[in-house]
Amino acid sequence: MQGLEGIKVPVRQSNQVCPIHGTRMVYSDRFPTPFCEKCQLEKTLEEKKKFDQVNSIKIARSNLKRVSLVDNPDEYNHAFDNFEANEGTKEWQMKEAARKLAGKYFKDRTAQFNSIMYGTPGEGKTHLAMAMLNAVNQFSEPPQKCLFINVTSLFLAIRDSFDNPLERWTEKYAVKTLSNADLLVIDDLGSESAMSAKKGEASQFVQRILYQVTNRQHRIIVTTNLTLSELRQTYNPKLISRLLAGSSGSQLDFSGIEDKRY
Ligand SMILES: Nc1ncnc2c1ncn2[C@@H]1O[C@H](COP(=O)(O)OP(=O)(O)OP(=O)(O)O)[C@@H](O)[C@H]1O
Ligand SMILES: [Mg+2]
Ligand SMILES: [Zn+2]
């Protein structure tokens, strides 16, 4: 018989018949108990299918840490559980709002709306954005491909790709990867404009990428230090219009929270 791995196993016909397939069962010196070759093949294929399913779930869930661009890997640990907030405070309001939005992305994987978290530094925007992503990544069944992209890290990686052929973050790769995620965080939008020689100019490629991504991707959580009107001044209005599309119920204003970095 031709085994699944292509190894020929010499078998002899027994006089027992498989009750399922009605064919003669076989045996060999190594496997003296008669067995059905068809049943055996079906069992092997079933095991392979299960193995592939488990593997593809693992691959989808590991997307977050494998592909994301973070400022600092410690940020992967941000969760709702380690976000401190006393009831009634602004932190508490933001946490509850973020939790509700995460619930919407989690429950309905076809829900198309962007969320925006804006305010001054150290207020917990990145923490809560990662907490939302971690929750969806951990609990979605089947998994949702989650991706966290810090805009400055993206800017630096793509600039590197211009003269480093080993850098995987080319413009094309970025558009494809950000567009294909099931849930995307764009962290610290606006921070890349400070990296440009002439303000706003060298970050043109980031705008170009984000414009293409917002045309295809409608499940984006943005964090930024810019106000909504500053966003409109900094970026192409078409980009901002797409970014804010359907976000009327999902704009979180963090202002008033004190800087947790001090
Ligand atoms: N309520 C909180 N409970 C526990 N840790 C917090 C809380 N708020 C902020 N932090 C921590 O403080 C640090 C700064 O928070 P975070 O990075 O989320 O701020 P941010 O609003 O994104 O700031 P920036 O605008 O500068 O990016 C992080 O280490 C974060 O985990
Ligand atoms: Mg931040
Ligand atoms: Zn059989």
PDB file of C-alpha atoms and ligand atoms in Angstrom:
ATOM      1  CA  MET A   1       0.000   0.000   0.000  1.00  0.00           C
ATOM      2  CA  GLN A   2       1.096   3.565  -0.702  1.00  0.00           C
ATOM      3  CA  GLY A   3       1.176   5.279   2.710  1.00  0.00           C
ATOM      4  CA  LEU A   4       0.390   8.981   3.159  1.00  0.00           C
ATOM      5  CA  GLU A   5       4.078   9.790   3.512  1.00  0.00           C
ATOM      6  CA  GLY A   6       4.850   7.869   0.353  1.00  0.00           C
ATOM      7  CA  ILE A   7       6.384   4.911   2.195  1.00  0.00           C
ATOM      8  CA  LYS A   8       5.401   1.519   0.850  1.00  0.00           C
ATOM      9  CA  VAL A   9       4.249  -0.768   3.655  1.00  0.00           C
ATOM     10  CA  PRO A  10       3.990  -4.385   2.564  1.00  0.00           C
ATOM     11  CA  VAL A  11       0.614  -5.689   3.787  1.00  0.00           C
ATOM     12  CA  ARG A  12      -1.310  -8.927   3.463  1.00  0.00           C
ATOM     13  CA  GLN A  13      -5.039  -9.314   3.039  1.00  0.00           C
ATOM     14  CA  SER A  14      -6.888 -10.627   6.076  1.00  0.00           C
ATOM     15  CA  ASN A  15     -10.252 -12.332   5.939  1.00  0.00           C
ATOM     16  CA  GLN A  16     -11.984  -9.559   7.928  1.00  0.00           C
ATOM     17  CA  VAL A  17     -14.048  -6.887   6.168  1.00  0.00           C
ATOM     18  CA  CYS A  18     -14.304  -3.214   7.216  1.00  0.00           C
ATOM     19  CA  PRO A  19     -17.874  -2.590   8.399  1.00  0.00           C
ATOM     20  CA  ILE A  20     -17.684   0.995   7.069  1.00  0.00           C
ATOM     21  CA  HIS A  21     -16.066   0.538   3.679  1.00  0.00           C
ATOM     22  CA  GLY A  22     -16.880  -3.106   3.005  1.00  0.00           C
ATOM     23  CA  THR A  23     -13.334  -3.708   1.841  1.00  0.00           C
ATOM     24  CA  ARG A  24     -10.889  -6.353   3.002  1.00  0.00           C
ATOM     25  CA  MET A  25      -8.839  -5.369   6.040  1.00  0.00           C
ATOM     26  CA  VAL A  26      -5.091  -5.879   5.929  1.00  0.00           C
ATOM     27  CA  TYR A  27      -2.269  -6.651   8.330  1.00  0.00           C
ATOM     28  CA  SER A  28       1.489  -6.771   8.326  1.00  0.00           C
ATOM     29  CA  ASP A  29       4.307  -8.081  10.495  1.00  0.00           C
ATOM     30  CA  ARG A  30       4.543  -4.739  12.310  1.00  0.00           C
ATOM     31  CA  PHE A  31       0.732  -4.345  12.591  1.00  0.00           C
ATOM     32  CA  PRO A  32      -0.611  -7.843  13.060  1.00  0.00           C
ATOM     33  CA  THR A  33      -4.138  -6.664  14.004  1.00  0.00           C
ATOM     34  CA  PRO A  34      -6.147  -6.294  10.781  1.00  0.00           C
ATOM     35  CA  PHE A  35      -7.032  -2.715   9.898  1.00  0.00           C
ATOM     36  CA  CYS A  36      -8.809  -0.914   7.048  1.00  0.00           C
ATOM     37  CA  GLU A  37      -6.502   1.115   4.822  1.00  0.00           C
ATOM     38  CA  LYS A  38      -9.300   3.538   3.886  1.00  0.00           C
ATOM     39  CA  CYS A  39     -10.237   4.138   7.555  1.00  0.00           C
ATOM     40  CA  GLN A  40      -6.560   4.660   8.319  1.00  0.00           C
ATOM     41  CA  LEU A  41      -6.166   7.237   5.547  1.00  0.00           C
ATOM     42  CA  GLU A  42      -9.310   9.097   6.628  1.00  0.00           C
ATOM     43  CA  LYS A  43      -8.060   9.218  10.205  1.00  0.00           C
ATOM     44  CA  THR A  44      -4.695  10.618   9.128  1.00  0.00           C
ATOM     45  CA  LEU A  45      -6.340  13.292   6.965  1.00  0.00           C
ATOM     46  CA  GLU A  46      -8.665  14.267   9.826  1.00  0.00           C
ATOM     47  CA  GLU A  47      -5.721  14.623  12.209  1.00  0.00           C
ATOM     48  CA  LYS A  48      -3.852  16.743   9.689  1.00  0.00           C
ATOM     49  CA  LYS A  49      -6.906  18.993   9.253  1.00  0.00           C
ATOM     50  CA  LYS A  50      -7.207  19.507  13.026  1.00  0.00           C
ATOM     51  CA  PHE A  51      -3.495  20.227  13.289  1.00  0.00           C
ATOM     52  CA  ASP A  52      -3.745  22.826  10.488  1.00  0.00           C
ATOM     53  CA  GLN A  53      -6.764  24.472  12.146  1.00  0.00           C
ATOM     54  CA  VAL A  54      -5.009  24.774  15.502  1.00  0.00           C
ATOM     55  CA  ASN A  55      -1.934  26.105  13.735  1.00  0.00           C
ATOM     56  CA  SER A  56      -3.779  28.743  11.740  1.00  0.00           C
ATOM     57  CA  ILE A  57      -5.490  29.967  14.934  1.00  0.00           C
ATOM     58  CA  LYS A  58      -2.088  30.239  16.608  1.00  0.00           C
ATOM     59  CA  ILE A  59      -0.685  32.105  13.614  1.00  0.00           C
ATOM     60  CA  ALA A  60      -3.599  34.555  13.561  1.00  0.00           C
ATOM     61  CA  ARG A  61      -3.317  35.261  17.298  1.00  0.00           C
ATOM     62  CA  SER A  62       0.454  35.690  17.142  1.00  0.00           C
ATOM     63  CA  ASN A  63       0.063  38.255  14.336  1.00  0.00           C
ATOM     64  CA  LEU A  64      -0.110  41.032  16.929  1.00  0.00           C
ATOM     65  CA  LYS A  65       3.363  40.418  18.335  1.00  0.00           C
ATOM     66  CA  ARG A  66       4.909  39.142  15.115  1.00  0.00           C
ATOM     67  CA  VAL A  67       4.010  41.997  12.812  1.00  0.00           C
ATOM     68  CA  SER A  68       3.277  45.091  14.926  1.00  0.00           C
ATOM     69  CA  LEU A  69       5.557  48.109  15.254  1.00  0.00           C
ATOM     70  CA  VAL A  70       5.668  49.335  18.859  1.00  0.00           C
ATOM     71  CA  ASP A  71       7.676  52.072  20.496  1.00  0.00           C
ATOM     72  CA  ASN A  72       8.575  49.724  23.337  1.00  0.00           C
ATOM     73  CA  PRO A  73       7.735  45.995  23.637  1.00  0.00           C
ATOM     74  CA  ASP A  74       6.465  46.582  27.213  1.00  0.00           C
ATOM     75  CA  GLU A  75       3.405  48.108  25.578  1.00  0.00           C
ATOM     76  CA  TYR A  76       2.184  44.615  24.666  1.00  0.00           C
ATOM     77  CA  ASN A  77       1.420  44.178  28.388  1.00  0.00           C
ATOM     78  CA  HIS A  78      -1.101  47.031  28.484  1.00  0.00           C
ATOM     79  CA  ALA A  79      -4.482  45.605  29.416  1.00  0.00           C
ATOM     80  CA  PHE A  80      -7.740  46.727  31.033  1.00  0.00           C
ATOM     81  CA  ASP A  81      -6.704  44.840  34.164  1.00  0.00           C
ATOM     82  CA  ASN A  82      -3.593  46.934  34.717  1.00  0.00           C
ATOM     83  CA  PHE A  83      -5.194  50.284  33.879  1.00  0.00           C
ATOM     84  CA  GLU A  84      -5.928  51.931  37.224  1.00  0.00           C
ATOM     85  CA  ALA A  85      -9.032  54.057  37.487  1.00  0.00           C
ATOM     86  CA  ASN A  86     -11.208  55.037  40.409  1.00  0.00           C
ATOM     87  CA  GLU A  87     -14.918  55.094  39.781  1.00  0.00           C
ATOM     88  CA  GLY A  88     -16.199  58.483  38.668  1.00  0.00           C
ATOM     89  CA  THR A  89     -12.830  59.801  37.473  1.00  0.00           C
ATOM     90  CA  LYS A  90     -12.012  60.733  33.892  1.00  0.00           C
ATOM     91  CA  GLU A  91      -9.680  57.714  33.701  1.00  0.00           C
ATOM     92  CA  TRP A  92     -12.645  55.546  34.642  1.00  0.00           C
ATOM     93  CA  GLN A  93     -14.848  57.137  31.959  1.00  0.00           C
ATOM     94  CA  MET A  94     -12.181  56.550  29.307  1.00  0.00           C
ATOM     95  CA  LYS A  95     -11.644  52.968  30.439  1.00  0.00           C
ATOM     96  CA  GLU A  96     -15.373  52.210  30.293  1.00  0.00           C
ATOM     97  CA  ALA A  97     -15.701  53.874  26.882  1.00  0.00           C
ATOM     98  CA  ALA A  98     -12.701  51.944  25.548  1.00  0.00           C
ATOM     99  CA  ARG A  99     -14.113  48.712  26.942  1.00  0.00           C
ATOM    100  CA  LYS A 100     -17.447  49.302  25.195  1.00  0.00           C
ATOM    101  CA  LEU A 101     -15.763  50.025  21.873  1.00  0.00           C
ATOM    102  CA  ALA A 102     -13.584  46.916  22.210  1.00  0.00           C
ATOM    103  CA  GLY A 103     -16.790  44.967  22.841  1.00  0.00           C
ATOM    104  CA  LYS A 104     -18.267  46.259  19.574  1.00  0.00           C
ATOM    105  CA  TYR A 105     -15.206  45.270  17.556  1.00  0.00           C
ATOM    106  CA  PHE A 106     -15.166  41.920  19.330  1.00  0.00           C
ATOM    107  CA  LYS A 107     -18.844  41.051  18.908  1.00  0.00           C
ATOM    108  CA  ASP A 108     -19.272  42.165  15.324  1.00  0.00           C
ATOM    109  CA  ARG A 109     -16.252  41.557  13.143  1.00  0.00           C
ATOM    110  CA  THR A 110     -18.033  43.238  10.225  1.00  0.00           C
ATOM    111  CA  ALA A 111     -18.733  46.457  12.174  1.00  0.00           C
ATOM    112  CA  GLN A 112     -17.078  49.242  10.219  1.00  0.00           C
ATOM    113  CA  PHE A 113     -16.169  52.278  12.276  1.00  0.00           C
ATOM    114  CA  ASN A 114     -13.013  54.035  13.365  1.00  0.00           C
ATOM    115  CA  SER A 115     -12.269  55.224  16.885  1.00  0.00           C
ATOM    116  CA  ILE A 116     -10.129  58.156  17.889  1.00  0.00           C
ATOM    117  CA  MET A 117      -8.475  58.778  21.254  1.00  0.00           C
ATOM    118  CA  TYR A 118      -6.993  62.241  21.584  1.00  0.00           C
ATOM    119  CA  GLY A 119      -5.369  64.297  24.304  1.00  0.00           C
ATOM    120  CA  THR A 120      -2.048  65.411  25.769  1.00  0.00           C
ATOM    121  CA  PRO A 121       0.921  63.114  26.645  1.00  0.00           C
ATOM    122  CA  GLY A 122       0.809  60.473  29.366  1.00  0.00           C
ATOM    123  CA  GLU A 123      -2.966  60.225  29.728  1.00  0.00           C
ATOM    124  CA  GLY A 124      -3.267  56.514  28.946  1.00  0.00           C
ATOM    125  CA  LYS A 125      -4.331  56.600  25.280  1.00  0.00           C
ATOM    126  CA  THR A 126      -1.752  54.090  24.080  1.00  0.00           C
ATOM    127  CA  HIS A 127      -2.390  51.927  27.139  1.00  0.00           C
ATOM    128  CA  LEU A 128      -6.121  51.690  26.470  1.00  0.00           C
ATOM    129  CA  ALA A 129      -5.708  51.272  22.688  1.00  0.00           C
ATOM    130  CA  MET A 130      -3.434  48.275  23.308  1.00  0.00           C
ATOM    131  CA  ALA A 131      -5.832  46.965  25.974  1.00  0.00           C
ATOM    132  CA  MET A 132      -8.655  46.999  23.402  1.00  0.00           C
ATOM    133  CA  LEU A 133      -6.505  45.212  20.846  1.00  0.00           C
ATOM    134  CA  ASN A 134      -5.273  42.615  23.352  1.00  0.00           C
ATOM    135  CA  ALA A 135      -8.830  41.851  24.449  1.00  0.00           C
ATOM    136  CA  VAL A 136     -10.086  41.346  20.889  1.00  0.00           C
ATOM    137  CA  ASN A 137      -6.979  39.341  20.021  1.00  0.00           C
ATOM    138  CA  GLN A 138      -7.323  37.074  23.013  1.00  0.00           C
ATOM    139  CA  PHE A 139     -11.044  36.359  22.974  1.00  0.00           C
ATOM    140  CA  SER A 140     -12.207  36.411  19.343  1.00  0.00           C
ATOM    141  CA  GLU A 141     -13.247  33.014  18.051  1.00  0.00           C
ATOM    142  CA  PRO A 142     -12.320  32.513  15.250  1.00  0.00           C
ATOM    143  CA  PRO A 143      -9.435  34.928  15.815  1.00  0.00           C
ATOM    144  CA  GLN A 144      -9.261  38.453  14.430  1.00  0.00           C
ATOM    145  CA  LYS A 145      -5.929  39.517  13.009  1.00  0.00           C
ATOM    146  CA  CYS A 146      -4.873  42.417  15.232  1.00  0.00           C
ATOM    147  CA  LEU A 147      -2.152  44.931  14.437  1.00  0.00           C
ATOM    148  CA  PHE A 148      -0.597  47.820  16.380  1.00  0.00           C
ATOM    149  CA  ILE A 149       1.363  50.405  14.396  1.00  0.00           C
ATOM    150  CA  ASN A 150       3.231  53.239  16.061  1.00  0.00           C
ATOM    151  CA  VAL A 151       3.389  55.943  13.397  1.00  0.00           C
ATOM    152  CA  THR A 152       6.931  57.108  14.179  1.00  0.00           C
ATOM    153  CA  SER A 153       8.238  53.529  14.067  1.00  0.00           C
ATOM    154  CA  LEU A 154       6.465  53.066  10.727  1.00  0.00           C
ATOM    155  CA  PHE A 155       7.941  56.323   9.435  1.00  0.00           C
ATOM    156  CA  LEU A 156      11.482  55.258  10.420  1.00  0.00           C
ATOM    157  CA  ALA A 157      11.099  51.725   9.026  1.00  0.00           C
ATOM    158  CA  ILE A 158       9.832  52.934   5.658  1.00  0.00           C
ATOM    159  CA  ARG A 159      12.491  55.607   5.403  1.00  0.00           C
ATOM    160  CA  ASP A 160      15.015  52.840   6.111  1.00  0.00           C
ATOM    161  CA  SER A 161      13.513  50.720   3.318  1.00  0.00           C
ATOM    162  CA  PHE A 162      14.446  53.389   0.750  1.00  0.00           C
ATOM    163  CA  ASP A 163      18.093  52.315   0.876  1.00  0.00           C
ATOM    164  CA  ASN A 164      17.983  49.043   2.812  1.00  0.00           C
ATOM    165  CA  PRO A 165      16.700  46.167   0.662  1.00  0.00           C
ATOM    166  CA  LEU A 166      16.403  43.953   3.770  1.00  0.00           C
ATOM    167  CA  GLU A 167      13.824  46.213   5.436  1.00  0.00           C
ATOM    168  CA  ARG A 168      10.456  44.537   5.035  1.00  0.00           C
ATOM    169  CA  TRP A 169       8.471  47.708   5.709  1.00  0.00           C
ATOM    170  CA  THR A 170       8.249  49.138   2.223  1.00  0.00           C
ATOM    171  CA  GLU A 171       5.324  51.406   1.308  1.00  0.00           C
ATOM    172  CA  LYS A 172       3.683  48.553  -0.546  1.00  0.00           C
ATOM    173  CA  TYR A 173       4.069  46.110   2.356  1.00  0.00           C
ATOM    174  CA  ALA A 174       2.715  48.719   4.774  1.00  0.00           C
ATOM    175  CA  VAL A 175      -0.410  49.404   2.710  1.00  0.00           C
ATOM    176  CA  LYS A 176      -1.099  45.705   2.306  1.00  0.00           C
ATOM    177  CA  THR A 177      -0.451  44.779   5.941  1.00  0.00           C
ATOM    178  CA  LEU A 178      -2.381  47.656   7.515  1.00  0.00           C
ATOM    179  CA  SER A 179      -5.299  47.151   5.114  1.00  0.00           C
ATOM    180  CA  ASN A 180      -5.553  43.417   5.730  1.00  0.00           C
ATOM    181  CA  ALA A 181      -5.720  43.506   9.526  1.00  0.00           C
ATOM    182  CA  ASP A 182      -9.119  42.785  11.092  1.00  0.00           C
ATOM    183  CA  LEU A 183      -8.492  45.461  13.710  1.00  0.00           C
ATOM    184  CA  LEU A 184      -5.779  48.117  13.457  1.00  0.00           C
ATOM    185  CA  VAL A 185      -4.351  50.579  15.987  1.00  0.00           C
ATOM    186  CA  ILE A 186      -2.536  53.588  14.555  1.00  0.00           C
ATOM    187  CA  ASP A 187      -0.641  54.937  17.532  1.00  0.00           C
ATOM    188  CA  ASP A 188       0.514  58.526  17.959  1.00  0.00           C
ATOM    189  CA  LEU A 189      -0.684  59.943  14.670  1.00  0.00           C
ATOM    190  CA  GLY A 190       1.055  63.288  14.129  1.00  0.00           C
ATOM    191  CA  SER A 191       4.271  62.326  15.931  1.00  0.00           C
ATOM    192  CA  GLU A 192       5.957  61.565  12.613  1.00  0.00           C
ATOM    193  CA  SER A 193       5.576  65.163  11.419  1.00  0.00           C
ATOM    194  CA  ALA A 194       8.190  66.180  14.004  1.00  0.00           C
ATOM    195  CA  MET A 195      10.666  63.781  12.367  1.00  0.00           C
ATOM    196  CA  SER A 196      10.617  65.645   9.066  1.00  0.00           C
ATOM    197  CA  ALA A 197      13.293  68.089   8.004  1.00  0.00           C
ATOM    198  CA  LYS A 198      10.701  70.517   6.737  1.00  0.00           C
ATOM    199  CA  LYS A 199       7.668  70.133   8.917  1.00  0.00           C
ATOM    200  CA  GLY A 200       5.110  67.946   7.211  1.00  0.00           C
ATOM    201  CA  GLU A 201       7.170  67.372   4.102  1.00  0.00           C
ATOM    202  CA  ALA A 202       9.161  64.177   4.629  1.00  0.00           C
ATOM    203  CA  SER A 203       6.098  62.554   6.147  1.00  0.00           C
ATOM    204  CA  GLN A 204       4.337  62.761   2.787  1.00  0.00           C
ATOM    205  CA  PHE A 205       4.795  59.026   2.320  1.00  0.00           C
ATOM    206  CA  VAL A 206       3.070  58.346   5.635  1.00  0.00           C
ATOM    207  CA  GLN A 207       0.092  60.367   4.419  1.00  0.00           C
ATOM    208  CA  ARG A 208       0.145  58.492   1.136  1.00  0.00           C
ATOM    209  CA  ILE A 209       0.090  55.161   2.965  1.00  0.00           C
ATOM    210  CA  LEU A 210      -2.613  56.206   5.413  1.00  0.00           C
ATOM    211  CA  TYR A 211      -4.765  57.542   2.611  1.00  0.00           C
ATOM    212  CA  GLN A 212      -4.673  54.186   0.831  1.00  0.00           C
ATOM    213  CA  VAL A 213      -5.217  52.296   4.089  1.00  0.00           C
ATOM    214  CA  THR A 214      -8.256  54.373   5.127  1.00  0.00           C
ATOM    215  CA  ASN A 215      -9.833  53.631   1.754  1.00  0.00           C
ATOM    216  CA  ARG A 216      -9.703  49.898   2.470  1.00  0.00           C
ATOM    217  CA  GLN A 217      -9.590  49.582   6.256  1.00  0.00           C
ATOM    218  CA  HIS A 218     -12.604  50.713   8.293  1.00  0.00           C
ATOM    219  CA  ARG A 219     -11.698  49.316  11.705  1.00  0.00           C
ATOM    220  CA  ILE A 220      -9.001  51.678  12.935  1.00  0.00           C
ATOM    221  CA  ILE A 221      -8.326  52.901  16.460  1.00  0.00           C
ATOM    222  CA  VAL A 222      -6.228  56.080  16.348  1.00  0.00           C
ATOM    223  CA  THR A 223      -4.357  57.704  19.219  1.00  0.00           C
ATOM    224  CA  THR A 224      -3.023  61.229  18.807  1.00  0.00           C
ATOM    225  CA  ASN A 225      -1.846  64.345  20.634  1.00  0.00           C
ATOM    226  CA  LEU A 226      -3.547  66.492  18.019  1.00  0.00           C
ATOM    227  CA  THR A 227      -7.052  67.858  18.466  1.00  0.00           C
ATOM    228  CA  LEU A 228      -9.589  67.125  15.754  1.00  0.00           C
ATOM    229  CA  SER A 229      -9.069  70.596  14.265  1.00  0.00           C
ATOM    230  CA  GLU A 230      -5.276  70.207  14.396  1.00  0.00           C
ATOM    231  CA  LEU A 231      -5.641  66.874  12.599  1.00  0.00           C
ATOM    232  CA  ARG A 232      -7.561  68.630   9.841  1.00  0.00           C
ATOM    233  CA  GLN A 233      -4.798  71.257   9.555  1.00  0.00           C
ATOM    234  CA  THR A 234      -1.959  68.713   9.517  1.00  0.00           C
ATOM    235  CA  TYR A 235      -3.308  66.148   7.076  1.00  0.00           C
ATOM    236  CA  ASN A 236      -5.021  66.042   3.737  1.00  0.00           C
ATOM    237  CA  PRO A 237      -8.731  66.696   4.437  1.00  0.00           C
ATOM    238  CA  LYS A 238      -9.680  63.635   2.390  1.00  0.00           C
ATOM    239  CA  LEU A 239      -7.567  61.455   4.695  1.00  0.00           C
ATOM    240  CA  ILE A 240      -9.081  62.972   7.844  1.00  0.00           C
ATOM    241  CA  SER A 241     -12.586  62.651   6.473  1.00  0.00           C
ATOM    242  CA  ARG A 242     -12.009  58.934   5.896  1.00  0.00           C
ATOM    243  CA  LEU A 243     -10.317  58.522   9.260  1.00  0.00           C
ATOM    244  CA  LEU A 244     -13.193  60.136  11.139  1.00  0.00           C
ATOM    245  CA  ALA A 245     -15.833  58.296   9.099  1.00  0.00           C
ATOM    246  CA  GLY A 246     -18.402  56.741  11.380  1.00  0.00           C
ATOM    247  CA  SER A 247     -16.485  57.821  14.494  1.00  0.00           C
ATOM    248  CA  SER A 248     -19.119  60.176  15.925  1.00  0.00           C
ATOM    249  CA  GLY A 249     -19.885  57.723  18.732  1.00  0.00           C
ATOM    250  CA  SER A 250     -16.278  56.687  19.201  1.00  0.00           C
ATOM    251  CA  GLN A 251     -14.270  59.861  19.802  1.00  0.00           C
ATOM    252  CA  LEU A 252     -12.607  59.756  23.203  1.00  0.00           C
ATOM    253  CA  ASP A 253     -11.339  63.073  24.561  1.00  0.00           C
ATOM    254  CA  PHE A 254      -8.718  62.347  27.247  1.00  0.00           C
ATOM    255  CA  SER A 255      -8.032  65.989  28.118  1.00  0.00           C
ATOM    256  CA  GLY A 256      -7.992  66.729  31.815  1.00  0.00           C
ATOM    257  CA  ILE A 257      -6.247  63.524  32.864  1.00  0.00           C
ATOM    258  CA  GLU A 258      -2.870  64.152  34.461  1.00  0.00           C
ATOM    259  CA  ASP A 259       0.354  62.906  32.864  1.00  0.00           C
ATOM    260  CA  LYS A 260       1.090  59.427  34.299  1.00  0.00           C
ATOM    261  CA  ARG A 261       4.732  59.556  33.218  1.00  0.00           C
ATOM    262  CA  TYR A 262       5.580  61.960  36.044  1.00  0.00           C
TER     263      TYR A 262
HETATM  264  N1  LIG B   1      -4.671  54.768  34.460  1.00  0.00           N
HETATM  265  C1  LIG B   1      -3.480  54.179  34.323  1.00  0.00           C
HETATM  266  N2  LIG B   1      -3.173  53.072  35.029  1.00  0.00           N
HETATM  267  C2  LIG B   1      -1.966  52.491  34.925  1.00  0.00           C
HETATM  268  N3  LIG B   1      -0.994  52.914  34.094  1.00  0.00           N
HETATM  269  C3  LIG B   1      -1.235  54.013  33.359  1.00  0.00           C
HETATM  270  C4  LIG B   1      -2.491  54.685  33.408  1.00  0.00           C
HETATM  271  N4  LIG B   1      -2.449  55.710  32.545  1.00  0.00           N
HETATM  272  C5  LIG B   1      -1.238  55.682  31.977  1.00  0.00           C
HETATM  273  N5  LIG B   1      -0.496  54.661  32.462  1.00  0.00           N
HETATM  274  C6  LIG B   1       0.884  54.335  32.108  1.00  0.00           C
HETATM  275  O1  LIG B   1       1.566  55.547  31.912  1.00  0.00           O
HETATM  276  C7  LIG B   1       2.401  55.494  30.766  1.00  0.00           C
HETATM  277  C8  LIG B   1       1.944  56.520  29.736  1.00  0.00           C
HETATM  278  O2  LIG B   1       0.652  56.173  29.266  1.00  0.00           O
HETATM  279  P1  LIG B   1       0.327  56.093  27.704  1.00  0.00           P
HETATM  280  O3  LIG B   1       1.537  55.695  26.959  1.00  0.00           O
HETATM  281  O4  LIG B   1      -0.876  55.268  27.500  1.00  0.00           O
HETATM  282  O5  LIG B   1       0.006  57.626  27.434  1.00  0.00           O
HETATM  283  P2  LIG B   1      -0.467  58.333  26.099  1.00  0.00           P
HETATM  284  O6  LIG B   1      -1.746  59.020  26.390  1.00  0.00           O
HETATM  285  O7  LIG B   1      -0.446  57.376  24.986  1.00  0.00           O
HETATM  286  O8  LIG B   1       0.679  59.434  25.903  1.00  0.00           O
HETATM  287  P3  LIG B   1       1.285  60.037  24.543  1.00  0.00           P
HETATM  288  O9  LIG B   1       0.270  61.007  24.065  1.00  0.00           O
HETATM  289  O10 LIG B   1       2.542  60.711  24.993  1.00  0.00           O
HETATM  290  O11 LIG B   1       1.517  58.928  23.613  1.00  0.00           O
HETATM  291  C9  LIG B   1       2.306  54.068  30.255  1.00  0.00           C
HETATM  292  O12 LIG B   1       3.347  53.318  30.817  1.00  0.00           O
HETATM  293  C10 LIG B   1       0.972  53.586  30.803  1.00  0.00           C
HETATM  294  O13 LIG B   1       0.952  52.181  30.996  1.00  0.00           O
HETATM  295 MG    MG B   2       0.743  57.200  23.291  1.00  0.00          MG
HETATM  296 ZN    ZN B   3     -12.776   1.264   6.602  1.00  0.00          ZN
END
